[in-house]
């Protein structure tokens, strides 16, 4: 990687990388493309983009799916001088009509020159958008592109990427990123993971529309000339075992994913034939709360293939910081500690012995990465995490009010709750995960994790929401049961008893949903605002298996 403010991507756009290869899943197998060939193709696509009106300063709305054409197209937009606006993929449980409205609202905000998507995604673009904007296809751009164009990528402090959040709490927000911020972030990831330029193989199935997929794997691999194995979230969803099997086949040294994904891959492996030797030394885990039991189960399952706890790098990040804010250093096992759950709810950090009644176990997200500071307003208390970083966004696109609220005097006010202990960041929950019951703060994640551990509920299949009304708020628990023939009333009673015992709260109702119906973002975060909307006037949208009244 070159020094200074430009990361290697800009140089590689002109010169081409030296040795790396893109291995991309084509639906049946992995095809190979040297990075040099990807660059040549991107130049051809850039000339087609210039013909379509893309110039320096243009905004290009895109839906980044996991394909080789998308990778080429991303680079082509930059070659042509445009700024990528990465629109979110459909959320779980979101109807095509709802998704279309989201795209329409974001495109109205962006005022892009064109919108580009794979043919299979183009059908989801609403007519009101396609009637006003040219809708282009990546593959068509490649087929019609001409000779190489004169590169004019965005300057150091110009917006080159607008990363739309996954929309876990509201309409997605567009984080405006500069080459300078992205350069800083890629250097942070290199140091955190202990990577060696030109000598790593990275595997990812994460959606490229998400910051962990685009910056944490693809652009990181590109900037440092690594081999990159690109699978897809659809393939992982259909065959979670493919994650570790691919890594064994390609001798991957680094990957990234979520706690839920680790659980699914470990469960799918079961007692089947283990993959041959794993060379994985850095597995970055983030995007949601990390469970110590999941890390232990995954390590135990794949230990005979060479996996150790030291390979797990629990991390904390967000689109507003490009990606990583804190992360466990490479070759160091995750730090796991027990705290008094009631004290944490009251904002106090009180460490206790493992197994002590009322204890909750938290996995550290590691120390702040190089150049980043993380604080709370009061030391040694649970509070809003405040972040300064050289990779911070310059604000939310076309949203000055929200920008002024969250980005103040060089400090980003995350809205996330957590604390620091011995220099390490502990993520306690997002602001939307904290509810007030009878004047007490209650972390929904604590209750959800305990209910999922009961057995009949799918991992990641519980969501507790507070629903406002004329009377005091109702507490409604959404559940995805493992088996449709279970006694739902019995499960509801057990969940209600556990919620009383663990947090002293009374559930009003349990709503049982089909597998995959719980509203989530593509990265797996529960969309509580959509859960609440399902209980609104248009309850025909709910399509529940059963609703059990409890109070």
mmCIF file with all atom_site columns, N, CA and C in Angstrom, residues 61 67-68 77 96 98 103 140 143 189 221 278-279 328 362-363 377 395 447 470 490 492 513:
data_model
loop_
_atom_site.group_PDB
_atom_site.id
_atom_site.type_symbol
_atom_site.label_atom_id
_atom_site.label_alt_id
_atom_site.label_comp_id
_atom_site.label_asym_id
_atom_site.label_entity_id
_atom_site.label_seq_id
_atom_site.pdbx_PDB_ins_code
_atom_site.Cartn_x
_atom_site.Cartn_y
_atom_site.Cartn_z
_atom_site.occupancy
_atom_site.B_iso_or_equiv
_atom_site.pdbx_formal_charge
_atom_site.auth_seq_id
_atom_site.auth_comp_id
_atom_site.auth_asym_id
_atom_site.auth_atom_id
_atom_site.pdbx_PDB_model_num
ATOM 1  N N  . UNK A 1 61  ? -26.221 5.849   -7.921  1.00 0.00 ? 61  UNK A N  1
ATOM 2  C CA . UNK A 1 61  ? -26.933 4.968   -6.992  1.00 0.00 ? 61  UNK A CA 1
ATOM 3  C C  . UNK A 1 61  ? -26.746 3.523   -7.431  1.00 0.00 ? 61  UNK A C  1
ATOM 4  N N  . UNK A 1 67  ? -21.192 -10.053 -6.889  1.00 0.00 ? 67  UNK A N  1
ATOM 5  C CA . UNK A 1 67  ? -20.839 -10.600 -8.188  1.00 0.00 ? 67  UNK A CA 1
ATOM 6  C C  . UNK A 1 67  ? -19.572 -9.929  -8.690  1.00 0.00 ? 67  UNK A C  1
ATOM 7  N N  . UNK A 1 68  ? -18.906 -10.577 -9.648  1.00 0.00 ? 68  UNK A N  1
ATOM 8  C CA . UNK A 1 68  ? -17.706 -9.996  -10.240 1.00 0.00 ? 68  UNK A CA 1
ATOM 9  C C  . UNK A 1 68  ? -18.040 -8.702  -10.979 1.00 0.00 ? 68  UNK A C  1
ATOM 10 N N  . UNK A 1 77  ? -16.930 3.177   -11.512 1.00 0.00 ? 77  UNK A N  1
ATOM 11 C CA . UNK A 1 77  ? -17.541 4.444   -11.103 1.00 0.00 ? 77  UNK A CA 1
ATOM 12 C C  . UNK A 1 77  ? -16.467 5.404   -10.617 1.00 0.00 ? 77  UNK A C  1
ATOM 13 N N  . UNK A 1 96  ? -41.784 -6.370  -1.456  1.00 0.00 ? 96  UNK A N  1
ATOM 14 C CA . UNK A 1 96  ? -41.249 -5.609  -2.595  1.00 0.00 ? 96  UNK A CA 1
ATOM 15 C C  . UNK A 1 96  ? -41.771 -4.178  -2.634  1.00 0.00 ? 96  UNK A C  1
ATOM 16 N N  . UNK A 1 98  ? -42.661 -2.313  -0.007  1.00 0.00 ? 98  UNK A N  1
ATOM 17 C CA . UNK A 1 98  ? -41.966 -1.545  1.032   1.00 0.00 ? 98  UNK A CA 1
ATOM 18 C C  . UNK A 1 98  ? -40.550 -1.204  0.593   1.00 0.00 ? 98  UNK A C  1
ATOM 19 N N  . UNK A 1 103 ? -36.320 2.629   -1.709  1.00 0.00 ? 103 UNK A N  1
ATOM 20 C CA . UNK A 1 103 ? -35.443 3.046   -2.811  1.00 0.00 ? 103 UNK A CA 1
ATOM 21 C C  . UNK A 1 103 ? -35.890 4.391   -3.372  1.00 0.00 ? 103 UNK A C  1
ATOM 22 N N  . UNK A 1 140 ? -24.293 -5.202  -18.809 1.00 0.00 ? 140 UNK A N  1
ATOM 23 C CA . UNK A 1 140 ? -24.460 -4.465  -20.052 1.00 0.00 ? 140 UNK A CA 1
ATOM 24 C C  . UNK A 1 140 ? -23.374 -3.406  -20.199 1.00 0.00 ? 140 UNK A C  1
ATOM 25 N N  . UNK A 1 143 ? -20.331 -5.118  -21.429 1.00 0.00 ? 143 UNK A N  1
ATOM 26 C CA . UNK A 1 143 ? -20.443 -5.560  -22.822 1.00 0.00 ? 143 UNK A CA 1
ATOM 27 C C  . UNK A 1 143 ? -20.327 -4.409  -23.810 1.00 0.00 ? 143 UNK A C  1
ATOM 28 N N  . UNK A 1 189 ? -7.506  -1.719  9.763   1.00 0.00 ? 189 UNK A N  1
ATOM 29 C CA . UNK A 1 189 ? -7.829  -3.139  9.653   1.00 0.00 ? 189 UNK A CA 1
ATOM 30 C C  . UNK A 1 189 ? -6.552  -3.959  9.496   1.00 0.00 ? 189 UNK A C  1
ATOM 31 N N  . UNK A 1 221 ? -9.000  -6.369  0.772   1.00 0.00 ? 221 UNK A N  1
ATOM 32 C CA . UNK A 1 221 ? -8.252  -7.313  -0.066  1.00 0.00 ? 221 UNK A CA 1
ATOM 33 C C  . UNK A 1 221 ? -7.672  -6.606  -1.288  1.00 0.00 ? 221 UNK A C  1
ATOM 34 N N  . UNK A 1 278 ? -7.673  -25.942 8.468   1.00 0.00 ? 278 UNK A N  1
ATOM 35 C CA . UNK A 1 278 ? -7.953  -24.517 8.360   1.00 0.00 ? 278 UNK A CA 1
ATOM 36 C C  . UNK A 1 278 ? -6.693  -23.729 8.669   1.00 0.00 ? 278 UNK A C  1
ATOM 37 N N  . UNK A 1 279 ? -6.427  -22.707 7.888   1.00 0.00 ? 279 UNK A N  1
ATOM 38 C CA . UNK A 1 279 ? -5.291  -21.822 8.152   1.00 0.00 ? 279 UNK A CA 1
ATOM 39 C C  . UNK A 1 279 ? -5.762  -20.463 8.658   1.00 0.00 ? 279 UNK A C  1
ATOM 40 N N  . UNK A 1 328 ? -10.348 -6.728  18.755  1.00 0.00 ? 328 UNK A N  1
ATOM 41 C CA . UNK A 1 328 ? -9.381  -7.568  19.465  1.00 0.00 ? 328 UNK A CA 1
ATOM 42 C C  . UNK A 1 328 ? -8.148  -7.758  18.598  1.00 0.00 ? 328 UNK A C  1
ATOM 43 N N  . UNK A 1 362 ? -20.078 -10.882 29.250  1.00 0.00 ? 362 UNK A N  1
ATOM 44 C CA . UNK A 1 362 ? -19.860 -10.034 28.093  1.00 0.00 ? 362 UNK A CA 1
ATOM 45 C C  . UNK A 1 362 ? -18.508 -10.331 27.458  1.00 0.00 ? 362 UNK A C  1
ATOM 46 N N  . UNK A 1 363 ? -18.499 -10.323 26.139  1.00 0.00 ? 363 UNK A N  1
ATOM 47 C CA . UNK A 1 363 ? -17.262 -10.481 25.377  1.00 0.00 ? 363 UNK A CA 1
ATOM 48 C C  . UNK A 1 363 ? -16.745 -9.093  25.031  1.00 0.00 ? 363 UNK A C  1
ATOM 49 N N  . UNK A 1 377 ? -19.365 9.688   28.735  1.00 0.00 ? 377 UNK A N  1
ATOM 50 C CA . UNK A 1 377 ? -19.368 10.978  29.419  1.00 0.00 ? 377 UNK A CA 1
ATOM 51 C C  . UNK A 1 377 ? -18.798 10.863  30.830  1.00 0.00 ? 377 UNK A C  1
ATOM 52 N N  . UNK A 1 395 ? -20.476 13.214  7.524   1.00 0.00 ? 395 UNK A N  1
ATOM 53 C CA . UNK A 1 395 ? -21.856 13.485  7.897   1.00 0.00 ? 395 UNK A CA 1
ATOM 54 C C  . UNK A 1 395 ? -22.821 12.664  7.076   1.00 0.00 ? 395 UNK A C  1
ATOM 55 N N  . UNK A 1 447 ? -32.514 -10.348 27.806  1.00 0.00 ? 447 UNK A N  1
ATOM 56 C CA . UNK A 1 447 ? -33.700 -11.193 27.910  1.00 0.00 ? 447 UNK A CA 1
ATOM 57 C C  . UNK A 1 447 ? -33.834 -12.076 26.680  1.00 0.00 ? 447 UNK A C  1
ATOM 58 N N  . UNK A 1 470 ? -52.500 3.937   24.818  1.00 0.00 ? 470 UNK A N  1
ATOM 59 C CA . UNK A 1 470 ? -53.170 4.866   25.734  1.00 0.00 ? 470 UNK A CA 1
ATOM 60 C C  . UNK A 1 470 ? -52.736 4.620   27.175  1.00 0.00 ? 470 UNK A C  1
ATOM 61 N N  . UNK A 1 490 ? -47.272 -22.930 26.108  1.00 0.00 ? 490 UNK A N  1
ATOM 62 C CA . UNK A 1 490 ? -46.278 -23.360 27.094  1.00 0.00 ? 490 UNK A CA 1
ATOM 63 C C  . UNK A 1 490 ? -44.981 -22.567 26.928  1.00 0.00 ? 490 UNK A C  1
ATOM 64 N N  . UNK A 1 492 ? -44.690 -19.583 25.657  1.00 0.00 ? 492 UNK A N  1
ATOM 65 C CA . UNK A 1 492 ? -44.959 -18.211 26.097  1.00 0.00 ? 492 UNK A CA 1
ATOM 66 C C  . UNK A 1 492 ? -44.906 -18.096 27.614  1.00 0.00 ? 492 UNK A C  1
ATOM 67 N N  . UNK A 1 513 ? -43.913 -16.251 15.027  1.00 0.00 ? 513 UNK A N  1
ATOM 68 C CA . UNK A 1 513 ? -43.777 -15.992 13.597  1.00 0.00 ? 513 UNK A CA 1
ATOM 69 C C  . UNK A 1 513 ? -43.109 -17.156 12.892  1.00 0.00 ? 513 UNK A C  1
#
